[in-house]
Amino acid sequence: MMAVSSSCKDVNSNNKMQMDNGKYVRYTPEQVEALERLYHDCPKPSSMRRQQLIRECPILSNIEPKQIKVWFQNRRCREKQRKEASRLQAVNRKLTAMNKLLMEENDRLQKQVSQLVYENTFFRQQTPNATLATTDTSCESVVTSGQHHLTPQHPPRDASPAGLLSIAEETLTEFLSKATGTAVEWVQMPGMKPGPDSIGIVAISHGCTGVAARACGLVGLDPTRVAEILKDRPSWYRDCRSVDIINVLATGSNGTIELLYMQLYAPTTLAPARDFWLLRYTSVLEDGSLVVCERSLNNTQNGPSMPPAPHFVRAEMLPSGYLIRPCEGGGSIIHIVDHMDLEPWSVPEVLRPLYESSTLLAQKTTMAALRHLRQISQEVSQPNVTGWGRRPAALRALSQRLSKGFNEALNGFTDEGWSMLESDGIDDVTVHVNSSPSKIMGAHLSYANGFPSMSNAVLCAKASMLLQDVPPAVLLRFLREHRSEWADSGIDAYSAAAVKAGPCSLPVPRAGNFGGQVILPLAHTIEHEEFLEVIKLENMGHYRDDMIMPNDIFLLQLCSGVDENAIGTSAELVFAPIDASFSDDAPILPSGFRIIPLDSGKDASSPNRTLDLASALDVGPAGNKASGGYSAPTGSTKSVITIAFQFAFEIHLQENIASMARQYVRSIISSVQRVALALSPSRFGAQAGLRPPPGTPEAHTLARWICESYRCYLGVELLKNEGSESSLKSLWHHSDALMCCSLKALPVFTFANQAGLDMLETTLVALQDITLEKIFDDNGRKTLCSEFPQIMQQGFMCLQGGICLSSMGRPVSYERAVAWKVLNEEENAHCICFTFINWSFV
C-alpha cells in the first residue's frame, strides 16, 4: 500500500490541473467527463492520441498535452491503488473469517480434550474392578470379521407429517453436534494445512460408524445461493446420477422437509451402484444461519417409502448437511459434514477400502463441494471468456457431460437402454449395447445435410483390473502424455469419423499415422485439481480414398488426479472425439480410464520420478538413487483401474464391432500392464537393478557385451576410461544414438540409450514395437539388406551418412553409422547394435 501511495503523489488531484507556477487549477466537470470517457476506452493513450483528443474536444483546448499525460498517469495510479485496496480488504475478510473458524475449532478441541480426560479418569477408576470380569471375545471377533454387520432392530419410525418433523428436528440436532460439537472424533485430513490460500479446514472421522468427513471454509457467495448450489448435488458431485424430489412439506418455522431418492454411480465395474432414500430438512437458526441437513429414512411406517431398486445397494446416510453462516463484509462461512455407511459388505473384499475410506469420501464429496463453490465464486467476481470462446460455466458443463457420459457407460443401467451381450468365452471384457444413443448423449443426432451425425447404436466395452505398486497419478500422467503407447490410430480415426456427418465403415490397418499429439488447454479448476483440454492428433500419413476420415482428430479430454502428493485421490482420463466446429450441442461419446487407490497410506514416490530407463541408472548398492529424487514406498500399494471405451455403429455391424471392441480393450489392458510394470517402483529394489523382459539379459550385462563386442571387432573402446560398473550409465548418457535390434527375420529394437530414444521419438515401453526397416527410407533399406550378411560374417559394418526416419515419420540425418554384432558369454550372437553419429532432425 505504501509503495502505491508514494508513487501517486497526485492521487487527490482528481479534478485539479497543475500549472507551471506550481499552483493547482480545478478541471471542470465537462473536462473530467471527457477524460474519463477516453480513459475507459484507452487507459494508456499515445502522444498522438492525446493530441487528437485535444483537437476533438474544444473544452480541453486550454490544457497542454503534458498535463493530459500527467492526468492519465495519476488516473492509472488511482486505479491500481483501488484494486490493491480491494484485494487487501478481501484478504483481510478472509483472514478474519478463517481466524473465527480456527477459534471455533480450538474451542471444540478443548471440549474434546476435557471429555477425553474425564473418560480416562473414569476408566482408570473402573479398571481394577473390570479386570476380573473381562472375558476373551477374540474368537467372536474373528468369526464376524468381514461379514455384513447386523444393525440393531428398532421399532419402525412414524413417517406421518408430525413424525417426519420429529425426525427432521432430531437430524438437525445430530448434524450440528457433528459440525460444531464433539459427536464425532475428527482428525485433520492428511496433507491438508489450513491457511488463507487453502480450500478450508478438512477433517476425517476416527472410530465412528461408517465413513465421515467435515470441512469448514469461506466462499464469496451469499448463504441462499450457497444452499441452492449444494442442494443441486448432480451439478457438483460427479458420482451422483440423480436426485428426485418425491414430496415436499412446509414446517411452521419457515422450514422445508423434502423426501428424496438419490442414486450414485458405481466407480468400477466390480461393484454395484448405491441409492439412498432421504429426508432433507432446510431451516434458519436463531442467529440467522441457514442449515440444510439430511439423513436416510430407513424402517419407517405410516408414510411414503421407496422400495429397493434392481442393480442398486441401498446405502445409509447418517445425519449430514451444511451449516451456512453469513460473513461480515459479504460471503459465507460454511461447515460441511458428510457421514455415510456405504455397505462395504456388498463388494469383493479387495474393494472394501473404497467404501471404508473417510479420506476418499472427503476427496470425492466434501472437498468437491467446496471446490465447486469457490469456482463459481471466482467466476462471479471475475467473469471472463476462456478457451475456444467459452465462458467458464460452458466449459464446466462440457466437463460434466464427459464425466456423466463415462459413468453411464461404465454402469450400463437398463433404464438408459443398455443391454449386455453374451461373452465370447473369456470374461475379462464386458460388452453392453445401447440402441437409443440419443438418450445417453443428450444431443440431436441429425444434421441439415441429411446424414446422421452418429450411428444408430452405441457399444461399450469395459474391464477392470488390479494394479500393484503403481501410483495412480504417475500412470495417468503417462497415459495422457504418451497416447501413442496404448491407442490405435485406426480406432481413433473411426471414432472421430462417427461424430462427423456421413456413414463410416470399419477402419483398416494403418488408416492414418496420428503421431503428433498437441494438447490445447481449455480450463482448469482454481485448485488445479482438474483441467479440460482439446487434444489434436495430427495426421502424419494418408487415408484410403474409400474411407471418410478426418485429416486431424480432435478429442475433448478431462483429466484429474495428476497430483502425486494428494491423499486418497482417484485419477481419471476421460475423452471423446469432437468435430472441429466444437458446437455446444454436439454429441459426446466419452471413453477413458479411472484409477482408484485402494490403500489409504500416502505413497512415497516423488513427482519428479522419470518414466523410463533413466530412473534406474542411479540405483546404488543399497537400492536407493545416489542422486535422490525417488524413494521407494515403504509398503506395497494397490489400485483398481477401470477402462471403458464406447463405439458408435450401425446396428447390422454389431457382431463385427463387438469383436473389434473386445480385441481393442484387451490390447489396451496389455499395454497398461506393460506400462505399469515399467513404472512400478518395485523394479528398483535393492537386488533387482533393471528388470528386463523375459529372455533378455540384465541391463548391466548387456552393456558389458555391447562394449566388449565393439572392442573385439573394431579394435577401439566404445567408452573411454569407464569401469564395468558404470558401463550402463555411460551408454545411457552417450551423446551418439545407440540402439540394439533382435536377430529375427523382421528385426525389432530391444534397447536404446537416451539419445537413441530421442532420435526415434519414442520410449523404452514402445521401443519393441518398432522394426529396424521402419526407420530407413527405400535407399537405406536396400543398403541394409545388401550389407546385412557382412555384419554377420565380418562382425561389423560402417555406413555412410544418410537419412533415416523417427517413429513419428520425421527425417533424421546422420554423419555416419556403425553396426556390429553383439556376442554373449558363449560367443553366440545375441543382437545387432547400431550407433548413429552426429544425428539431427532435418
JSON list of C-alpha atoms in Angstrom, two decimals, residues 669-750:
[
{"chain": "A", "resi": 669, "resn": "ILE", "atom": "CA", "xyz": [-5.14, -53.85, -20.98]},
{"chain": "A", "resi": 670, "resn": "SER", "atom": "CA", "xyz": [-1.93, -55.43, -22.23]},
{"chain": "A", "resi": 671, "resn": "SER", "atom": "CA", "xyz": [-0.39, -52.01, -22.87]},
{"chain": "A", "resi": 672, "resn": "VAL", "atom": "CA", "xyz": [-1.43, -50.74, -19.43]},
{"chain": "A", "resi": 673, "resn": "GLN", "atom": "CA", "xyz": [0.06, -53.80, -17.76]},
{"chain": "A", "resi": 674, "resn": "ARG", "atom": "CA", "xyz": [3.30, -53.28, -19.66]},
{"chain": "A", "resi": 675, "resn": "VAL", "atom": "CA", "xyz": [3.41, -49.59, -18.76]},
{"chain": "A", "resi": 676, "resn": "ALA", "atom": "CA", "xyz": [2.55, -50.35, -15.12]},
{"chain": "A", "resi": 677, "resn": "LEU", "atom": "CA", "xyz": [5.42, -52.83, -14.96]},
{"chain": "A", "resi": 678, "resn": "ALA", "atom": "CA", "xyz": [7.79, -50.22, -16.35]},
{"chain": "A", "resi": 679, "resn": "LEU", "atom": "CA", "xyz": [6.58, -47.57, -13.88]},
{"chain": "A", "resi": 680, "resn": "SER", "atom": "CA", "xyz": [6.42, -49.81, -10.82]},
{"chain": "A", "resi": 681, "resn": "PRO", "atom": "CA", "xyz": [8.84, -48.70, -8.09]},
{"chain": "A", "resi": 682, "resn": "SER", "atom": "CA", "xyz": [9.40, -52.39, -7.26]},
{"chain": "A", "resi": 683, "resn": "ARG", "atom": "CA", "xyz": [11.53, -52.55, -10.39]},
{"chain": "A", "resi": 684, "resn": "PHE", "atom": "CA", "xyz": [14.15, -50.58, -8.49]},
{"chain": "A", "resi": 685, "resn": "GLY", "atom": "CA", "xyz": [14.54, -52.83, -5.46]},
{"chain": "A", "resi": 686, "resn": "ALA", "atom": "CA", "xyz": [17.81, -53.47, -3.67]},
{"chain": "A", "resi": 687, "resn": "GLN", "atom": "CA", "xyz": [18.69, -56.59, -5.65]},
{"chain": "A", "resi": 688, "resn": "ALA", "atom": "CA", "xyz": [16.60, -56.15, -8.76]},
{"chain": "A", "resi": 689, "resn": "GLY", "atom": "CA", "xyz": [18.53, -53.48, -10.63]},
{"chain": "A", "resi": 690, "resn": "LEU", "atom": "CA", "xyz": [16.95, -53.27, -14.07]},
{"chain": "A", "resi": 691, "resn": "ARG", "atom": "CA", "xyz": [14.34, -55.97, -14.60]},
{"chain": "A", "resi": 692, "resn": "PRO", "atom": "CA", "xyz": [14.31, -56.74, -18.35]},
{"chain": "A", "resi": 693, "resn": "PRO", "atom": "CA", "xyz": [11.61, -58.61, -20.28]},
{"chain": "A", "resi": 694, "resn": "PRO", "atom": "CA", "xyz": [11.77, -62.44, -20.14]},
{"chain": "A", "resi": 695, "resn": "GLY", "atom": "CA", "xyz": [14.55, -63.91, -22.28]},
{"chain": "A", "resi": 696, "resn": "THR", "atom": "CA", "xyz": [16.81, -60.82, -22.22]},
{"chain": "A", "resi": 697, "resn": "PRO", "atom": "CA", "xyz": [19.93, -60.33, -20.12]},
{"chain": "A", "resi": 698, "resn": "GLU", "atom": "CA", "xyz": [20.33, -57.96, -17.24]},
{"chain": "A", "resi": 699, "resn": "ALA", "atom": "CA", "xyz": [20.89, -54.39, -18.41]},
{"chain": "A", "resi": 700, "resn": "HIS", "atom": "CA", "xyz": [24.40, -54.20, -16.93]},
{"chain": "A", "resi": 701, "resn": "THR", "atom": "CA", "xyz": [25.32, -57.48, -18.63]},
{"chain": "A", "resi": 702, "resn": "LEU", "atom": "CA", "xyz": [24.01, -56.26, -21.98]},
{"chain": "A", "resi": 703, "resn": "ALA", "atom": "CA", "xyz": [26.03, -53.05, -21.61]},
{"chain": "A", "resi": 704, "resn": "ARG", "atom": "CA", "xyz": [29.17, -55.08, -20.98]},
{"chain": "A", "resi": 705, "resn": "TRP", "atom": "CA", "xyz": [28.50, -57.31, -24.01]},
{"chain": "A", "resi": 706, "resn": "ILE", "atom": "CA", "xyz": [28.00, -54.23, -26.22]},
{"chain": "A", "resi": 707, "resn": "CYS", "atom": "CA", "xyz": [31.30, -52.65, -25.15]},
{"chain": "A", "resi": 708, "resn": "GLU", "atom": "CA", "xyz": [33.34, -55.89, -25.34]},
{"chain": "A", "resi": 709, "resn": "SER", "atom": "CA", "xyz": [31.99, -56.76, -28.81]},
{"chain": "A", "resi": 710, "resn": "TYR", "atom": "CA", "xyz": [32.75, -53.25, -30.09]},
{"chain": "A", "resi": 711, "resn": "ARG", "atom": "CA", "xyz": [36.32, -53.51, -28.84]},
{"chain": "A", "resi": 712, "resn": "CYS", "atom": "CA", "xyz": [36.67, -57.03, -30.31]},
{"chain": "A", "resi": 713, "resn": "TYR", "atom": "CA", "xyz": [35.53, -56.13, -33.87]},
{"chain": "A", "resi": 714, "resn": "LEU", "atom": "CA", "xyz": [36.68, -52.51, -34.23]},
{"chain": "A", "resi": 715, "resn": "GLY", "atom": "CA", "xyz": [39.80, -52.61, -32.07]},
{"chain": "A", "resi": 716, "resn": "VAL", "atom": "CA", "xyz": [38.96, -49.47, -30.09]},
{"chain": "A", "resi": 717, "resn": "GLU", "atom": "CA", "xyz": [36.99, -48.69, -26.95]},
{"chain": "A", "resi": 718, "resn": "LEU", "atom": "CA", "xyz": [33.40, -47.55, -27.29]},
{"chain": "A", "resi": 719, "resn": "LEU", "atom": "CA", "xyz": [33.61, -45.83, -23.88]},
{"chain": "A", "resi": 720, "resn": "LYS", "atom": "CA", "xyz": [36.63, -44.00, -22.60]},
{"chain": "A", "resi": 721, "resn": "ASN", "atom": "CA", "xyz": [38.06, -44.82, -19.15]},
{"chain": "A", "resi": 722, "resn": "GLU", "atom": "CA", "xyz": [34.88, -46.35, -17.77]},
{"chain": "A", "resi": 723, "resn": "GLY", "atom": "CA", "xyz": [34.70, -49.27, -15.38]},
{"chain": "A", "resi": 724, "resn": "SER", "atom": "CA", "xyz": [32.28, -52.15, -15.85]},
{"chain": "A", "resi": 725, "resn": "GLU", "atom": "CA", "xyz": [30.03, -50.98, -13.03]},
{"chain": "A", "resi": 726, "resn": "SER", "atom": "CA", "xyz": [29.30, -47.69, -14.82]},
{"chain": "A", "resi": 727, "resn": "SER", "atom": "CA", "xyz": [29.06, -49.05, -18.38]},
{"chain": "A", "resi": 728, "resn": "LEU", "atom": "CA", "xyz": [25.27, -48.91, -18.42]},
{"chain": "A", "resi": 729, "resn": "LYS", "atom": "CA", "xyz": [25.21, -45.35, -17.11]},
{"chain": "A", "resi": 730, "resn": "SER", "atom": "CA", "xyz": [27.83, -44.25, -19.65]},
{"chain": "A", "resi": 731, "resn": "LEU", "atom": "CA", "xyz": [25.98, -45.93, -22.52]},
{"chain": "A", "resi": 732, "resn": "TRP", "atom": "CA", "xyz": [22.73, -44.29, -21.45]},
{"chain": "A", "resi": 733, "resn": "HIS", "atom": "CA", "xyz": [24.24, -40.80, -21.43]},
{"chain": "A", "resi": 734, "resn": "HIS", "atom": "CA", "xyz": [26.39, -41.31, -24.54]},
{"chain": "A", "resi": 735, "resn": "SER", "atom": "CA", "xyz": [25.99, -38.40, -26.97]},
{"chain": "A", "resi": 736, "resn": "ASP", "atom": "CA", "xyz": [25.56, -40.66, -30.02]},
{"chain": "A", "resi": 737, "resn": "ALA", "atom": "CA", "xyz": [22.34, -42.55, -30.61]},
{"chain": "A", "resi": 738, "resn": "LEU", "atom": "CA", "xyz": [22.83, -46.21, -29.72]},
{"chain": "A", "resi": 739, "resn": "MET", "atom": "CA", "xyz": [20.24, -48.95, -30.23]},
{"chain": "A", "resi": 740, "resn": "CYS", "atom": "CA", "xyz": [20.07, -52.76, -30.36]},
{"chain": "A", "resi": 741, "resn": "CYS", "atom": "CA", "xyz": [17.81, -54.92, -32.52]},
{"chain": "A", "resi": 742, "resn": "SER", "atom": "CA", "xyz": [16.97, -58.61, -32.39]},
{"chain": "A", "resi": 743, "resn": "LEU", "atom": "CA", "xyz": [18.26, -61.27, -34.76]},
{"chain": "A", "resi": 744, "resn": "LYS", "atom": "CA", "xyz": [14.92, -62.22, -36.28]},
{"chain": "A", "resi": 745, "resn": "ALA", "atom": "CA", "xyz": [13.51, -62.37, -39.78]},
{"chain": "A", "resi": 746, "resn": "LEU", "atom": "CA", "xyz": [11.94, -58.98, -39.02]},
{"chain": "A", "resi": 747, "resn": "PRO", "atom": "CA", "xyz": [14.35, -57.34, -36.54]},
{"chain": "A", "resi": 748, "resn": "VAL", "atom": "CA", "xyz": [12.79, -55.18, -33.82]},
{"chain": "A", "resi": 749, "resn": "PHE", "atom": "CA", "xyz": [14.53, -52.86, -31.40]},
{"chain": "A", "resi": 750, "resn": "THR", "atom": "CA", "xyz": [15.13, -54.17, -27.89]}
]
